[in-house]
Short mmCIF file of C-alpha atoms and ligand atoms in Angstrom, two decimals:
data_model
loop_
_atom_site.label_atom_id
_atom_site.label_comp_id
_atom_site.label_asym_id
_atom_site.label_seq_id
_atom_site.Cartn_x
_atom_site.Cartn_y
_atom_site.Cartn_z
CA MET A 1 72.71 103.68 110.88
CA ILE A 2 75.76 102.31 112.09
CA ASN A 3 75.52 98.48 111.65
CA LYS A 4 76.87 96.71 114.54
CA ASP A 5 76.56 93.19 112.86
CA GLU A 6 79.63 93.98 110.84
CA LEU A 7 81.57 93.36 114.34
CA LYS A 8 80.35 89.50 114.14
CA LEU A 9 81.73 89.17 110.75
CA LEU A 10 85.06 90.93 112.05
CA ARG A 11 85.13 88.54 114.85
CA ALA A 12 84.70 85.62 112.88
CA ALA A 13 87.19 86.64 110.39
CA LEU A 14 89.85 87.22 113.24
CA GLN A 15 89.33 83.78 114.41
CA LYS A 16 90.18 82.39 110.87
CA LEU A 17 92.98 84.46 110.59
CA GLU A 18 94.39 83.75 114.15
CA ALA A 19 94.18 79.93 112.78
CA GLY A 20 96.94 80.45 110.79
CA PHE A 21 99.48 81.09 113.44
CA VAL A 22 98.48 78.49 116.01
CA ASP A 23 101.85 76.94 115.82
CA LEU A 24 103.51 79.72 117.62
CA PRO A 25 103.95 79.73 121.33
CA ASP A 26 101.26 81.23 123.30
CA PHE A 27 101.49 85.18 123.58
CA GLU A 28 98.73 87.56 124.64
CA PRO A 29 99.58 91.44 124.25
CA GLU A 30 98.12 93.16 127.29
CA PHE A 31 96.48 96.40 127.66
CA ASP A 32 94.64 98.22 130.31
CA VAL A 33 90.89 97.52 129.32
CA VAL A 34 89.29 100.20 131.54
CA ALA A 35 91.60 102.91 130.55
CA VAL A 36 91.25 102.12 126.85
CA THR A 37 87.42 101.86 127.28
CA ASN A 38 87.44 105.18 128.92
CA VAL A 39 89.35 106.84 126.13
CA LEU A 40 87.15 105.19 123.40
CA ASP A 41 84.31 106.55 125.11
CA GLU A 42 85.80 109.89 124.82
CA VAL A 43 86.81 109.39 121.24
CA ALA A 44 83.19 108.26 120.25
CA GLU A 45 81.59 111.39 121.98
CA ARG A 46 84.35 113.82 120.25
CA MET A 47 83.52 112.00 116.69
CA GLN A 48 79.78 112.91 117.12
CA ASP A 49 80.76 116.15 115.79
CA ASN A 50 80.96 115.13 112.34
CA TYR A 51 78.64 115.73 109.60
CA PRO A 52 76.81 112.35 108.90
CA TYR A 53 78.88 111.33 105.70
CA PHE A 54 77.29 107.88 105.76
CA HIS A 55 73.44 109.37 105.51
CA PRO A 56 71.66 110.30 102.05
CA GLN A 57 70.98 113.45 103.71
CA TYR A 58 74.65 114.54 103.41
CA VAL A 59 74.68 115.79 99.81
CA GLY A 60 77.77 117.85 99.83
CA GLN A 61 81.37 117.23 99.30
CA MET A 62 82.69 113.74 97.51
CA LEU A 63 82.21 111.81 100.55
CA LYS A 64 81.16 108.12 100.29
CA PRO A 65 80.97 105.55 102.91
CA PRO A 66 83.23 102.34 102.70
CA HIS A 67 81.72 99.00 102.07
CA PRO A 68 81.11 96.78 104.90
CA VAL A 69 83.51 94.48 103.45
CA ALA A 70 86.14 96.98 102.97
CA ARG A 71 85.73 98.14 106.26
CA ILE A 72 85.88 94.74 107.79
CA ALA A 73 88.80 93.44 105.51
CA TYR A 74 90.74 96.63 106.54
CA ALA A 75 90.08 96.24 110.31
CA MET A 76 91.03 92.79 110.26
CA SER A 77 94.19 93.32 108.60
CA LEU A 78 95.40 95.72 111.32
CA TRP A 79 95.85 92.80 113.64
CA ILE A 80 98.87 91.92 111.20
CA ASN A 81 99.51 95.55 110.22
CA PRO A 82 101.33 94.59 106.82
CA ASN A 83 103.58 97.25 105.24
CA ASN A 84 103.21 97.29 101.39
CA HIS A 85 106.64 98.75 100.96
CA ALA A 86 108.36 95.34 100.80
CA LEU A 87 107.38 91.56 100.59
CA ASP A 88 109.47 91.54 104.06
CA GLY A 89 106.84 93.72 105.59
CA GLY A 90 103.46 92.37 103.73
CA ARG A 91 103.37 89.27 101.69
CA ALA A 92 99.74 88.51 101.13
CA SER A 93 98.80 92.26 100.98
CA SER A 94 101.56 92.90 98.38
CA ALA A 95 100.19 90.06 96.20
CA MET A 96 96.73 91.31 96.67
CA GLU A 97 97.98 94.91 95.60
CA LYS A 98 99.26 93.60 92.35
CA GLU A 99 96.03 91.63 91.68
CA CYS A 100 93.92 94.61 92.30
CA ILE A 101 96.21 96.73 89.76
CA VAL A 102 95.87 94.18 87.12
CA GLU A 103 92.04 94.50 87.61
CA LEU A 104 91.92 98.12 87.65
CA GLY A 105 94.09 98.34 84.49
CA ALA A 106 91.93 95.84 82.76
CA MET A 107 88.99 98.26 83.38
CA PHE A 108 90.84 100.75 81.30
CA GLY A 109 91.71 98.26 78.47
CA TRP A 110 95.32 97.81 79.74
CA GLN A 111 96.84 94.51 80.25
CA ASN A 112 99.24 94.54 82.91
CA PRO A 113 100.21 98.32 83.41
CA LEU A 114 102.91 99.40 86.00
CA GLY A 115 101.06 100.66 88.88
CA HIS A 116 100.34 100.48 92.76
CA LEU A 117 98.23 102.05 95.32
CA THR A 118 99.09 105.19 96.91
CA GLY A 119 98.11 107.41 99.90
CA GLY A 120 95.58 109.39 97.73
CA GLY A 121 95.03 111.13 94.27
CA THR A 122 97.43 113.99 95.12
CA MET A 123 100.44 111.41 95.65
CA ALA A 124 99.35 109.34 92.55
CA ASN A 125 99.42 112.80 90.35
CA LEU A 126 102.73 113.55 91.78
CA GLU A 127 103.98 110.17 90.52
CA ALA A 128 102.48 110.78 87.07
CA LEU A 129 103.76 114.38 86.59
CA TRP A 130 107.15 113.27 88.08
CA VAL A 131 107.22 110.64 85.16
CA ALA A 132 106.20 113.00 82.84
CA GLY A 133 108.79 115.79 83.70
CA ARG A 134 111.61 112.96 83.55
CA LEU A 135 110.47 111.99 79.83
CA HIS A 136 110.01 115.76 78.73
CA PRO A 137 112.60 117.40 80.75
CA GLY A 138 111.93 121.21 81.23
CA LYS A 139 108.54 121.10 79.52
CA ARG A 140 105.34 122.48 80.81
CA VAL A 141 102.23 120.72 82.15
CA ILE A 142 98.94 122.11 81.16
CA ALA A 143 95.64 121.37 82.80
CA SER A 144 92.12 122.69 83.14
CA LYS A 145 91.61 125.76 85.14
CA GLN A 146 88.50 123.40 86.81
CA ALA A 147 91.37 120.71 87.08
CA HIS A 148 92.18 119.57 90.83
CA TYR A 149 94.04 122.44 92.40
CA THR A 150 96.66 120.10 93.29
CA HIS A 151 98.23 119.94 89.85
CA GLY A 152 99.53 123.51 89.89
CA ARG A 153 101.13 122.79 93.34
CA ILE A 154 102.50 119.36 92.32
CA SER A 155 104.11 121.15 89.11
CA GLU A 156 105.61 123.81 91.83
CA VAL A 157 107.01 120.98 94.04
CA LEU A 158 108.60 119.25 90.97
CA GLY A 159 110.03 122.65 89.86
CA VAL A 160 107.88 122.15 86.34
CA PRO A 161 106.20 125.09 84.71
CA PHE A 162 102.39 124.84 84.62
CA SER A 163 99.63 126.53 82.98
CA PRO A 164 96.00 126.61 83.48
CA VAL A 165 93.62 126.10 80.34
CA PRO A 166 90.37 127.86 80.20
CA VAL A 167 87.08 125.87 80.23
CA ASN A 168 84.15 126.25 78.14
CA THR A 169 80.62 126.67 79.51
CA ASP A 170 80.23 122.77 79.93
CA GLY A 171 83.38 122.89 82.48
CA ARG A 172 85.55 121.26 79.90
CA MET A 173 89.05 122.05 78.82
CA ASP A 174 88.77 124.32 75.74
CA VAL A 175 90.25 122.47 73.03
CA ALA A 176 91.16 125.60 70.78
CA GLU A 177 93.18 127.11 73.90
CA ILE A 178 95.20 123.66 74.38
CA GLU A 179 96.33 123.96 70.62
CA THR A 180 97.13 127.62 71.02
CA LEU A 181 99.31 126.39 73.94
CA LEU A 182 100.70 123.41 72.03
CA GLN A 183 101.97 125.78 69.21
CA GLN A 184 104.26 127.54 71.54
CA GLY A 185 106.31 124.36 71.49
CA ASP A 186 107.13 124.11 75.06
CA VAL A 187 104.19 121.54 76.23
CA GLY A 188 105.48 118.38 77.63
CA THR A 189 102.27 117.14 79.12
CA VAL A 190 98.38 117.61 79.04
CA VAL A 191 96.51 116.64 82.15
CA VAL A 192 93.01 115.77 81.20
CA THR A 193 90.41 115.27 84.01
CA ILE A 194 88.03 112.64 83.49
CA GLY A 195 85.30 114.23 85.99
CA ASN A 196 86.51 117.38 87.51
CA THR A 197 86.07 117.67 91.24
CA GLY A 198 83.82 120.96 90.96
CA LEU A 199 81.46 120.14 88.22
CA GLY A 200 82.05 116.60 87.39
CA ALA A 201 82.49 117.53 83.75
CA VAL A 202 84.59 115.34 81.59
CA ASP A 203 87.47 116.83 79.24
CA ALA A 204 87.07 116.03 75.44
CA LEU A 205 89.70 113.38 75.52
CA PRO A 206 89.01 112.10 71.78
CA GLU A 207 89.66 115.70 70.37
CA ILE A 208 92.77 115.88 72.56
CA LEU A 209 94.05 112.75 71.21
CA GLU A 210 93.61 113.94 67.69
CA LEU A 211 96.07 116.93 68.47
CA ARG A 212 98.84 114.07 69.02
CA VAL A 213 98.92 113.81 65.31
CA LYS A 214 100.33 117.23 64.84
CA TYR A 215 102.27 117.58 68.34
CA ASP A 216 104.33 115.48 70.49
CA PHE A 217 102.98 115.48 74.01
CA ARG A 218 102.20 113.02 76.85
CA ILE A 219 98.62 112.68 78.13
CA HIS A 220 97.90 112.19 81.93
CA ALA A 221 94.33 111.39 82.86
CA ASP A 222 93.31 112.33 86.13
CA ALA A 223 90.28 110.09 86.77
CA ALA A 224 90.70 110.32 90.46
CA TYR A 225 86.99 110.73 91.09
CA GLY A 226 85.55 109.68 87.76
CA GLY A 227 87.55 106.81 86.86
CA TYR A 228 84.99 104.19 87.69
CA PHE A 229 82.38 105.55 85.53
CA GLY A 230 83.48 103.71 82.47
CA LEU A 231 81.66 100.98 83.84
CA ALA A 232 78.28 102.57 83.83
CA SER A 233 75.75 102.10 81.03
CA LYS A 234 73.88 105.45 81.29
CA LEU A 235 76.69 107.90 80.32
CA ASP A 236 75.53 110.48 77.67
CA HIS A 237 77.39 110.40 74.13
CA HIS A 238 80.21 112.68 74.93
CA THR A 239 81.03 111.31 78.21
CA ALA A 240 81.17 107.62 76.96
CA ARG A 241 83.35 108.49 74.18
CA ALA A 242 86.04 110.02 76.73
CA TYR A 243 85.87 106.52 78.28
CA GLU A 244 86.16 104.37 75.33
CA ASN A 245 89.41 106.28 74.59
CA LEU A 246 91.10 106.11 77.95
CA SER A 247 93.19 103.23 77.08
CA GLN A 248 95.04 105.75 74.74
CA VAL A 249 96.45 107.76 77.38
CA ASP A 250 99.96 107.33 79.13
CA SER A 251 99.06 107.48 82.69
CA ILE A 252 95.82 107.12 84.58
CA VAL A 253 95.05 108.02 88.36
CA ILE A 254 91.90 106.59 90.10
CA ASP A 255 90.93 106.98 93.74
CA PRO A 256 89.35 104.09 95.15
CA HIS A 257 88.66 105.95 98.01
CA LYS A 258 86.45 108.03 96.09
CA HIS A 259 83.96 105.88 94.16
CA GLY A 260 85.78 102.69 94.90
CA LEU A 261 83.95 102.22 98.33
CA GLN A 262 87.28 102.32 100.04
CA PRO A 263 88.42 104.15 103.40
CA TYR A 264 90.68 107.10 102.99
CA GLY A 265 94.09 106.36 102.13
CA CYS A 266 93.66 104.56 98.87
CA GLY A 267 94.63 106.22 95.47
CA CYS A 268 96.15 104.52 92.48
CA ILE A 269 98.65 105.52 89.59
CA LEU A 270 98.72 103.25 86.58
CA PHE A 271 101.29 103.61 83.57
CA LYS A 272 100.56 102.25 80.22
CA ASP A 273 104.43 101.60 79.67
CA LYS A 274 106.02 99.32 82.21
CA GLY A 275 109.45 100.79 81.03
CA VAL A 276 108.79 103.94 83.12
CA GLY A 277 109.34 101.64 86.14
CA ALA A 278 113.24 102.46 85.54
CA PHE A 279 112.94 106.07 86.69
CA TYR A 280 112.07 104.69 90.13
CA LYS A 281 115.44 102.77 90.53
CA HIS A 282 117.01 103.13 93.85
CA ASP A 283 118.48 100.80 96.39
CA SER A 284 117.36 100.57 99.87
CA PRO A 285 119.97 99.04 102.12
CA PHE A 286 117.59 97.60 104.62
CA THR A 287 114.73 96.01 102.50
CA TYR A 288 114.09 93.86 99.63
CA PHE A 289 115.66 90.83 100.97
CA SER A 290 113.13 88.38 101.46
CA SER A 291 112.40 87.76 97.87
CA ALA A 292 113.76 88.58 94.14
CA GLU A 293 110.11 89.22 93.33
CA LEU A 294 109.00 92.75 92.66
CA HIS A 295 108.60 94.59 96.07
CA LEU A 296 106.04 97.47 95.60
CA GLY A 297 108.38 100.00 96.98
CA GLU A 298 110.82 99.58 94.23
CA ILE A 299 108.13 101.30 92.02
CA SER A 300 106.74 103.77 94.13
CA LEU A 301 107.85 107.05 95.65
CA GLU A 302 106.33 106.49 99.13
CA CYS A 303 108.11 104.17 101.31
CA SER A 304 105.81 102.86 103.93
CA ARG A 305 102.12 102.22 102.87
CA PRO A 306 99.14 100.35 104.46
CA GLY A 307 98.81 97.00 103.23
CA ALA A 308 95.39 97.02 104.86
CA SER A 309 94.18 99.45 102.12
CA ALA A 310 95.44 96.80 99.44
CA VAL A 311 93.37 94.07 101.41
CA ALA A 312 90.25 96.19 101.76
CA LEU A 313 90.43 96.94 97.83
CA TRP A 314 91.07 93.25 96.94
CA ALA A 315 87.97 92.22 99.17
CA THR A 316 85.82 94.70 97.54
CA GLN A 317 86.93 93.84 94.02
CA ARG A 318 86.34 90.25 94.88
CA LEU A 319 82.94 90.76 95.96
CA LEU A 320 82.00 93.41 93.38
CA PRO A 321 84.00 92.65 90.38
CA LEU A 322 84.80 95.79 88.29
CA LYS A 323 82.37 94.51 85.40
CA LYS A 324 80.13 96.32 83.20
CA ALA A 325 76.46 95.35 84.15
CA GLY A 326 77.58 94.11 87.45
CA GLU A 327 76.36 95.19 90.61
CA PHE A 328 79.14 97.79 91.16
CA ALA A 329 78.38 99.32 87.69
CA GLY A 330 74.74 99.28 88.62
CA ASN A 331 75.32 101.31 91.62
CA LEU A 332 77.12 103.79 89.61
CA ASP A 333 74.06 104.20 87.03
CA LEU A 334 72.09 104.78 90.09
CA CYS A 335 74.33 107.75 91.18
CA LEU A 336 73.81 109.03 87.45
CA ASP A 337 70.04 108.70 87.63
CA ALA A 338 69.95 110.67 90.96
CA ALA A 339 72.18 113.45 89.71
CA ARG A 340 70.15 113.85 86.44
CA ASP A 341 66.74 113.41 88.35
CA PHE A 342 68.16 116.09 91.07
CA HIS A 343 68.84 118.41 88.17
CA ASP A 344 65.54 118.02 86.53
CA ARG A 345 63.82 118.68 89.83
CA LEU A 346 65.80 122.13 90.28
CA ALA A 347 65.19 123.13 86.75
CA ALA A 348 61.71 122.95 87.53
CA SER A 349 61.83 125.11 90.84
CA LYS A 350 61.20 128.53 91.42
CA ASN A 351 63.98 128.98 93.89
CA PHE A 352 66.77 127.33 92.01
CA THR A 353 68.48 127.08 88.58
CA PRO A 354 70.88 124.21 87.81
CA LEU A 355 74.02 124.94 85.63
CA MET A 356 75.03 122.54 83.04
CA PRO A 357 73.27 119.14 82.88
CA PRO A 358 75.54 116.66 85.00
CA GLU A 359 77.63 114.33 83.17
CA LEU A 360 78.53 112.31 86.24
CA ASP A 361 77.02 112.64 89.65
CA ILE A 362 77.73 116.26 90.53
CA VAL A 363 75.05 118.74 90.26
CA VAL A 364 75.91 122.76 90.79
CA TYR A 365 73.05 124.99 91.10
CA ALA A 366 72.20 128.69 91.79
CA VAL A 367 69.78 130.18 94.15
CA ASN A 368 67.87 132.61 92.12
CA ALA A 369 67.95 136.22 92.73
CA SER A 370 68.09 139.49 90.78
CA THR A 371 72.05 139.81 90.78
CA THR A 372 75.16 137.36 91.16
CA THR A 373 75.90 139.15 94.40
CA ALA A 374 72.17 138.40 95.89
CA ALA A 375 72.51 134.90 94.53
CA SER A 376 75.74 134.45 96.28
CA GLU A 377 74.41 135.60 99.70
CA ARG A 378 71.22 133.18 99.21
CA ALA A 379 73.65 130.37 98.54
CA ARG A 380 75.71 130.92 101.57
CA ARG A 381 72.77 131.47 103.70
CA LEU A 382 70.90 128.36 102.56
CA PHE A 383 74.09 126.51 103.13
CA HIS A 384 73.91 127.08 106.67
CA THR A 385 70.03 126.84 107.04
CA ALA A 386 69.96 123.66 105.37
CA ALA A 387 72.85 121.92 107.83
CA LYS A 388 70.47 123.18 110.72
CA HIS A 389 67.90 121.02 108.94
CA ASP A 390 70.06 118.21 108.74
CA LEU A 391 70.68 118.62 105.07
CA HIS A 392 74.32 119.02 104.13
CA LEU A 393 75.40 120.69 101.05
CA ALA A 394 78.68 122.09 99.56
CA LEU A 395 79.38 125.65 98.07
CA ILE A 396 81.47 126.24 95.04
CA GLU A 397 82.85 129.60 93.72
CA LEU A 398 82.53 129.92 89.80
CA PRO A 399 83.46 132.74 87.61
CA VAL A 400 80.36 134.28 86.01
CA THR A 401 82.04 133.88 82.52
CA LEU A 402 81.14 130.23 83.23
CA ALA A 403 78.10 130.13 85.40
CA GLY A 404 76.32 133.18 83.75
CA PHE A 405 75.78 131.36 80.60
CA TRP A 406 73.24 129.11 82.39
CA LEU A 407 71.63 132.03 84.23
CA PRO A 408 70.42 134.38 81.34
CA ASN A 409 68.26 136.29 83.66
CA ILE A 410 70.72 137.40 86.24
CA LYS A 411 72.45 140.76 86.56
CA ILE A 412 76.07 140.27 86.81
CA ASP A 413 77.62 142.63 89.44
CA SER A 414 80.76 140.53 90.38
CA GLU A 415 83.12 138.29 88.90
CA THR A 416 82.48 135.12 90.75
CA ILE A 417 79.10 133.67 91.87
CA THR A 418 78.85 131.22 94.83
CA CYS A 419 76.63 128.22 93.81
CA LEU A 420 75.40 125.18 95.74
CA ARG A 421 77.12 121.89 94.87
CA SER A 422 75.72 118.39 95.57
CA VAL A 423 77.65 115.04 95.00
CA LEU A 424 75.11 112.48 94.69
CA MET A 425 77.62 109.55 95.11
CA LYS A 426 75.47 107.47 97.19
CA PRO A 427 73.22 104.74 95.11
CA GLU A 428 70.54 105.57 97.87
CA HIS A 429 70.36 108.83 96.63
CA ALA A 430 68.26 107.65 93.45
CA GLN A 431 65.54 107.18 96.06
CA TRP A 432 66.05 110.54 98.15
CA THR A 433 65.97 113.20 95.31
CA GLU A 434 62.41 114.27 96.14
CA ARG A 435 62.81 114.53 99.69
CA ILE A 436 65.99 116.36 99.43
CA VAL A 437 64.55 118.72 96.88
CA ALA A 438 61.54 119.26 99.14
CA LEU A 439 63.96 120.16 102.00
CA LEU A 440 65.65 122.55 99.87
CA GLU A 441 62.69 124.50 98.97
CA ALA A 442 61.56 124.57 102.56
CA CYS A 443 64.99 126.12 103.72
CA ALA A 444 64.98 128.52 100.42
CA ASP A 445 61.65 130.42 101.82
C1 PLP B 1 90.22 114.19 94.85
C2 PLP B 1 90.87 114.39 93.53
C3 PLP B 1 92.03 114.63 93.50
C4 PLP B 1 92.94 114.82 94.81
O1 PLP B 1 92.79 113.28 95.44
P1 PLP B 1 93.09 113.07 96.85
O2 PLP B 1 92.83 111.72 96.91
O3 PLP B 1 92.31 114.01 97.51
O4 PLP B 1 94.41 113.36 97.36
C5 PLP B 1 92.91 114.90 92.20
N1 PLP B 1 92.02 114.88 91.28
C6 PLP B 1 90.59 114.81 91.30
C7 PLP B 1 90.08 115.05 89.82
C8 PLP B 1 90.02 114.71 92.36
O5 PLP B 1 88.68 114.60 92.26
#
């Protein structure tokens, strides 16, 4: 389950790396091998207290194991420990980051956008909304009620007014409600979620773009989770249209540490208009001396950032190019297959009722009961029972106005209902749905 062959590859890569520094006088950093061994022993034991995120029977939150090439490239680069703030701190890794940005931009149909990697999606969205606020000072940000919770909080940090927009029963932002808000005249930015975190629903981007004919507003696409699915070939019609129109938005966030096979600490912000780089302008008295070329710190809010993240992402995109019909895209199609198959199996079950058909690879399902309160209790109980049988799920609290539509036979006696939620984001899940549903059924009895 933990492939120790990766260590052989790491050793070989380190040997190759060291060959680039043989001109230096000999120098061997020292450490107490016995003491370190003892501590690592303790660490490994403590780390056993984790859910098995790497295993297909972990079918809960949005957690996907990094690709071995990412893990090894990341680890190897730690012997250099580059900092992508400035070229003074990370030369090759800064160049690799810029190449990754070009390729990520090309995936969305943008040639040479302004962009960089970030600590994660939250930081990337913060930069997007910060720039949006500079361009529409004092104006409101609006986002789906099912958008990531951080948008409201980021707006608070930035001191920008924020309004949530209700969703329809498909989990997508209600376009008529958006127009009502636009009519009030104080909306500067609409955040369109391309795959929301709870339900995997993709907001109706083409219809929202049409509103720009009548109203002046900026569109930021939060594709932190869903961004890569534009490469898949098995999207349904509505979903595919949203991706086809993504190049028309003003900024995009994508998280390589979600579906891009990267270790945590790898988000990305892209701006269509390179001109917004002017907002980042600042002077640092102690960096930016080694080169007149762009230092990534000149266009990002964070200062120090791990060059290792860029190295790992570059290695992954080298091995698995971001191409339609390529191996990476094929693996996304397997996740779509897994989610649809899982949904259909649940629909045929006596114990479960799935909500909306999955647009991406998230499936949300209720445990059958006569009332919403009883169904919530059953879901919470099943969550714990399943974990005892090594099946790991997630829970989601949804308003009955949304979930109730998919559960016509239930008596509504509460405002929200607790449902089970599974992200089938490992391609192996396509082979595991039958087993997972069988385990679920056994736990439900
Ligand atoms: C995960 C996620 C975020 C937050 O990203 P982090 O990398 O966890 O900071 C924002 N938006 C969406 C849609 C997400 O799925």
